[in-house]
Coordinates of C-alpha atoms in Angstrom, one line a residue:
Chain A
M1 CA -4.3 -18.8 -3.4
P2 CA -6.3 -17.6 -6.9
A3 CA -5.8 -19.2 -10.0
R4 CA -2.9 -17.1 -11.9
N5 CA -4.0 -15.0 -14.3
N6 CA -2.1 -12.5 -16.3
G7 CA -4.4 -11.3 -19.2
S8 CA -6.3 -8.0 -19.0
G9 CA -8.7 -9.8 -17.2
G10 CA -6.8 -10.2 -14.6
L11 CA -6.8 -6.5 -13.3
M12 CA -9.7 -7.3 -10.7
T13 CA -11.3 -9.2 -9.0
M14 CA -15.4 -10.3 -9.7
G15 CA -15.8 -7.5 -6.6
E16 CA -14.1 -4.9 -8.4
A17 CA -15.0 -5.5 -12.1
K18 CA -18.9 -4.4 -11.5
L19 CA -17.4 -1.3 -9.7
A20 CA -14.8 -0.8 -13.0
L21 CA -17.5 1.0 -15.1
S22 CA -17.1 3.8 -12.9
I23 CA -13.6 4.1 -12.3
S24 CA -10.9 4.8 -15.1
E25 CA -8.3 2.2 -15.7
E26 CA -5.6 4.7 -14.0
D27 CA -7.7 4.8 -11.3
L28 CA -7.9 0.8 -10.9
L29 CA -4.0 1.0 -12.1
R30 CA -3.2 3.2 -8.9
A31 CA -5.4 0.9 -6.7
N32 CA -3.1 -2.8 -7.5
V33 CA -0.1 -0.9 -6.5
Y34 CA -1.1 0.0 -3.5
R35 CA -2.7 -3.4 -3.1
L36 CA 0.9 -5.2 -4.2
L37 CA 2.8 -2.5 -1.6
A38 CA 0.4 -3.4 1.1
H39 CA 0.6 -7.3 0.5
V40 CA 4.7 -7.2 0.5
L41 CA 4.3 -4.7 3.6
R42 CA 1.9 -7.0 6.0
A43 CA 3.9 -10.4 5.4
G44 CA 7.3 -11.6 3.3
P45 CA 5.9 -13.0 -0.4
S46 CA 4.9 -16.4 -1.6
R47 CA 7.0 -18.2 -4.3
A48 CA 4.0 -17.3 -6.9
E49 CA 4.0 -14.2 -6.2
L50 CA 8.0 -13.6 -6.7
D51 CA 7.4 -15.5 -10.0
T52 CA 4.8 -13.0 -11.1
F53 CA 6.9 -10.2 -10.0
A54 CA 9.9 -11.5 -12.0
C55 CA 7.7 -11.5 -15.0
M56 CA 7.2 -7.8 -14.6
T57 CA 8.7 -5.5 -17.1
G58 CA 8.8 -1.4 -16.6
D59 CA 9.5 1.5 -18.9
D60 CA 11.9 4.6 -18.4
T61 CA 10.4 6.3 -16.0
P62 CA 11.1 6.2 -12.2
I63 CA 8.1 3.6 -11.2
G64 CA 9.2 1.6 -14.8
K65 CA 12.8 1.4 -13.4
A66 CA 11.7 0.4 -9.7
V67 CA 9.4 -2.5 -11.4
T68 CA 12.8 -3.2 -13.8
A69 CA 14.5 -3.8 -10.9
L70 CA 11.7 -5.2 -8.8
A71 CA 11.5 -7.9 -11.8
R72 CA 15.2 -8.9 -11.5
V73 CA 15.4 -9.1 -7.5
A74 CA 12.4 -11.2 -7.2
A75 CA 13.8 -13.5 -10.2
G76 CA 17.0 -14.5 -7.7
T77 CA 14.9 -14.1 -4.4
T78 CA 13.4 -17.5 -2.5
P79 CA 10.3 -16.9 -0.2
E80 CA 12.9 -17.6 2.9
D81 CA 15.0 -15.0 1.8
A82 CA 12.2 -12.1 1.4
S83 CA 10.7 -13.7 5.1
R84 CA 14.2 -13.0 6.6
E85 CA 14.3 -9.8 5.0
F86 CA 10.9 -8.9 6.1
H87 CA 11.4 -9.9 9.8
D88 CA 14.9 -8.4 9.9
L89 CA 13.3 -5.0 8.5
F90 CA 9.8 -4.8 11.1
I91 CA 9.8 -7.1 13.4
G92 CA 13.3 -8.1 14.7
V93 CA 15.0 -8.9 18.0
G94 CA 13.3 -6.0 20.4
R95 CA 12.5 -4.1 17.5
G96 CA 13.0 -4.5 13.4
E97 CA 15.3 -2.1 11.5
L98 CA 12.4 0.0 10.6
V99 CA 9.2 1.2 11.9
P100 CA 6.7 1.6 9.8
Y101 CA 3.6 3.4 11.8
G102 CA 2.8 7.1 10.7
S103 CA 2.6 8.4 14.5
Y104 CA 6.3 7.2 14.8
Y105 CA 7.7 8.8 11.9
L106 CA 5.9 11.8 12.1
T107 CA 6.1 12.2 15.9
G108 CA 9.0 10.1 16.9
F109 CA 6.3 7.9 19.2
L110 CA 3.9 5.3 18.3
N111 CA 0.4 5.5 18.6
E112 CA 0.1 9.6 19.1
K113 CA -2.1 12.5 17.7
P114 CA -1.5 11.2 14.0
L115 CA -3.1 8.3 14.7
A116 CA -6.1 9.6 16.8
R117 CA -7.0 11.8 13.5
L118 CA -6.7 8.5 11.1
R119 CA -9.5 7.1 13.3
T120 CA -11.7 10.0 13.2
D121 CA -11.1 9.9 9.3
M122 CA -11.5 6.5 9.1
A123 CA -15.0 6.4 11.0
R124 CA -16.2 9.4 8.7
L125 CA -15.4 7.0 5.7
G126 CA -17.0 3.9 7.4
I127 CA -13.7 2.2 7.9
A128 CA -13.3 -0.3 10.9
R129 CA -10.2 -2.0 12.2
R130 CA -11.5 -5.6 12.3
D131 CA -12.2 -6.8 16.0
E132 CA -9.0 -9.7 15.7
V133 CA -6.6 -7.0 14.5
S134 CA -5.2 -5.3 17.2
E135 CA -2.4 -3.6 15.5
P136 CA -2.5 0.7 15.3
E137 CA -4.3 1.2 12.2
D138 CA -1.5 3.6 11.1
N139 CA 0.8 0.7 9.8
I140 CA 2.5 1.5 6.3
A141 CA 0.3 -1.8 5.1
A142 CA -3.0 -0.8 6.4
L143 CA -2.8 2.5 4.9
C144 CA -2.0 1.6 1.9
E145 CA -4.5 -1.4 1.5
M146 CA -7.1 1.8 3.2
M147 CA -6.1 4.0 0.1
A148 CA -6.6 0.8 -2.4
G149 CA -10.2 -0.1 -0.8
L150 CA -11.3 4.2 -1.5
I151 CA -10.1 3.9 -4.8
V152 CA -12.2 0.8 -5.7
G153 CA -15.3 1.2 -3.2
D154 CA -14.4 -1.8 -0.8
F155 CA -15.6 0.4 2.3
G156 CA -18.9 1.5 0.5
N157 CA -19.1 3.6 -2.4
S158 CA -15.4 4.4 -3.8
A159 CA -14.3 8.1 -2.8
D160 CA -14.0 10.4 -4.8
L161 CA -10.4 11.9 -5.7
A162 CA -11.4 14.7 -3.4
E163 CA -11.8 12.5 -0.9
Q164 CA -9.0 10.4 -2.1
K165 CA -6.6 13.6 -1.6
R166 CA -7.8 14.6 1.7
F167 CA -6.9 10.9 3.2
F168 CA -4.0 10.8 1.0
S169 CA -2.7 14.3 2.4
A170 CA -3.5 13.6 5.7
H171 CA -2.0 10.2 6.4
V172 CA 0.0 9.1 3.6
G173 CA 1.5 11.7 1.8
S174 CA 3.4 13.4 4.9
W175 CA 5.7 10.4 5.0
A176 CA 5.4 7.4 3.2
K177 CA 7.6 8.7 1.0
V178 CA 10.3 8.9 3.6
F179 CA 9.5 5.4 5.2
F180 CA 9.5 4.1 1.4
T181 CA 13.1 5.8 0.8
D182 CA 14.2 4.6 4.3
L183 CA 13.2 1.0 3.0
E184 CA 15.1 1.2 -0.2
G185 CA 18.3 2.3 1.7
A186 CA 17.9 0.0 4.9
R187 CA 20.6 -2.8 5.6
S188 CA 18.7 -5.7 5.5
S189 CA 17.0 -4.6 1.9
V190 CA 17.5 -6.7 -0.8
F191 CA 13.8 -7.8 -2.3
Y192 CA 12.5 -5.2 0.1
A193 CA 15.1 -2.3 -1.5
C194 CA 13.2 -2.8 -4.7
I195 CA 9.6 -2.5 -3.0
G196 CA 10.9 0.8 -1.0
Q197 CA 12.1 2.0 -4.5
L198 CA 8.6 1.5 -6.3
G199 CA 7.0 2.5 -2.9
A200 CA 9.1 5.9 -3.1
A201 CA 8.6 6.6 -7.0
F202 CA 4.6 5.5 -6.4
M203 CA 4.4 8.5 -3.5
D204 CA 5.8 10.9 -5.7
V205 CA 3.5 10.5 -8.8
E206 CA 1.2 10.0 -6.4
G207 CA 1.4 13.7 -5.0
Q208 CA 1.6 14.8 -7.9
A209 CA -1.5 13.3 -9.8
F210 CA -3.5 14.8 -6.8
E211 CA -1.9 18.5 -7.2
M212 CA -3.5 18.2 -10.6
V213 CA -7.3 17.5 -8.6
Chain B
M1 CA -19.6 17.1 -14.1
A2 CA -18.3 20.7 -15.3
K3 CA -16.3 20.5 -18.5
G4 CA -13.4 22.0 -16.7
N5 CA -13.1 19.4 -13.9
E6 CA -13.5 16.7 -16.9
R7 CA -10.5 18.4 -18.5
V8 CA -8.5 18.1 -15.2
A9 CA -9.7 14.6 -14.3
A10 CA -8.2 13.4 -18.2
G11 CA -5.2 15.3 -17.6
R12 CA -4.8 13.6 -14.4
R13 CA -5.6 10.4 -16.2
D14 CA -2.8 11.1 -19.1
F15 CA -0.2 11.8 -16.5
L16 CA -0.8 8.8 -14.7
K17 CA -0.8 7.0 -18.2
L18 CA 2.9 8.7 -18.6
A19 CA 4.1 7.7 -15.1
G20 CA 4.7 4.0 -15.8
V21 CA 1.9 3.0 -12.9
S22 CA 0.7 0.0 -15.6
A23 CA 3.9 -1.3 -15.2
V24 CA 2.4 -2.9 -12.3
T25 CA -0.9 -4.2 -13.8
G26 CA 0.9 -7.9 -14.1
T27 CA 0.7 -8.3 -10.2
A28 CA -2.7 -7.4 -9.9
A29 CA -4.3 -10.6 -9.8
I30 CA -2.2 -12.2 -7.2
A31 CA -1.8 -8.8 -5.0
A32 CA -5.5 -8.3 -5.1
G33 CA -7.0 -11.6 -4.8
S34 CA -4.8 -12.6 -1.9
A35 CA -5.5 -9.7 -0.1
T36 CA -9.2 -10.7 0.2
A37 CA -8.3 -14.4 0.9
E38 CA -6.8 -13.0 3.7
A39 CA -9.5 -11.0 4.9
A40 CA -11.3 -14.4 6.0
A41 CA -14.9 -12.9 6.7
P42 CA -15.0 -9.8 5.1
V43 CA -17.3 -7.5 7.6
E44 CA -18.7 -4.9 6.0
G45 CA -17.5 -1.3 6.0
A46 CA -14.3 -3.3 7.9
A47 CA -10.8 -2.6 6.4
G48 CA -9.7 -6.4 6.0
Y49 CA -5.9 -5.8 7.1
R50 CA -5.2 -8.8 9.9
E51 CA -2.8 -9.1 12.6
T52 CA 0.4 -9.8 11.9
D53 CA 3.9 -9.9 13.9
H54 CA 3.6 -6.6 13.7
V55 CA 1.5 -6.6 16.9
K56 CA 3.7 -8.3 19.0
T57 CA 6.8 -5.9 18.0
Y58 CA 4.5 -2.6 18.1
Y59 CA 3.4 -4.0 21.8
K60 CA 7.2 -4.2 22.9
L61 CA 7.5 -0.7 21.5
A62 CA 4.7 0.6 22.8
R63 CA 5.8 -1.2 26.3
F64 CA 2.4 -2.1 27.0

């Protein structure tokens, strides 16, 4: 676990810092939102992470309101609570309450054409699934991680906005808002309802911002 | 970059600034740092997401 760092220097990892010259602050902030979403959608948050979420303050925007709600709920959530929610939502007995894959949302089935199209684009962009990972690439956490990586250049050069827009429109924008809205309203969601609210608000902002590109 | 493109980029940045995206700043160190730490040996050009319990459920759903 890295040292906690709430100063402005905590915006970037060392590796990202050298890229910051060519990436605007707003784009780094977008990458941070994607990383946060990816992180908590991969596994439940730790105590330290919940404590950090509890310290966040939001303004009157939809994202700000979601952050305020997340901070309030995180303060009353234990890692065990969050982990149980995560299990009920995504793992379950047989299946979780939600199935967080693009192909499933877009076609009703796993492993369909949307996944094939994603793999084609990943190959073009030089993104590969790690060998030991057997999970399909169109999982929401993986896609959020890829968006963050495209923004900051984890996969080589950072992708320009036109490329980010293409990737977002093809693989994220078409279903992620629906998924996050489902997450917000899911029976098992309390902490994750706030993640759903934040994700849905962020997808709206991303969609609108990409319309300006 | 052409002047028009710069104007569009500036408009987009202003929009993002007003959209409250900066509220999520406080978590950046932990969220970014943990994601990196989870990729045990980052492979150049590879997405660092790791195997999770999603996999088991996925295989159940896919009837493999």
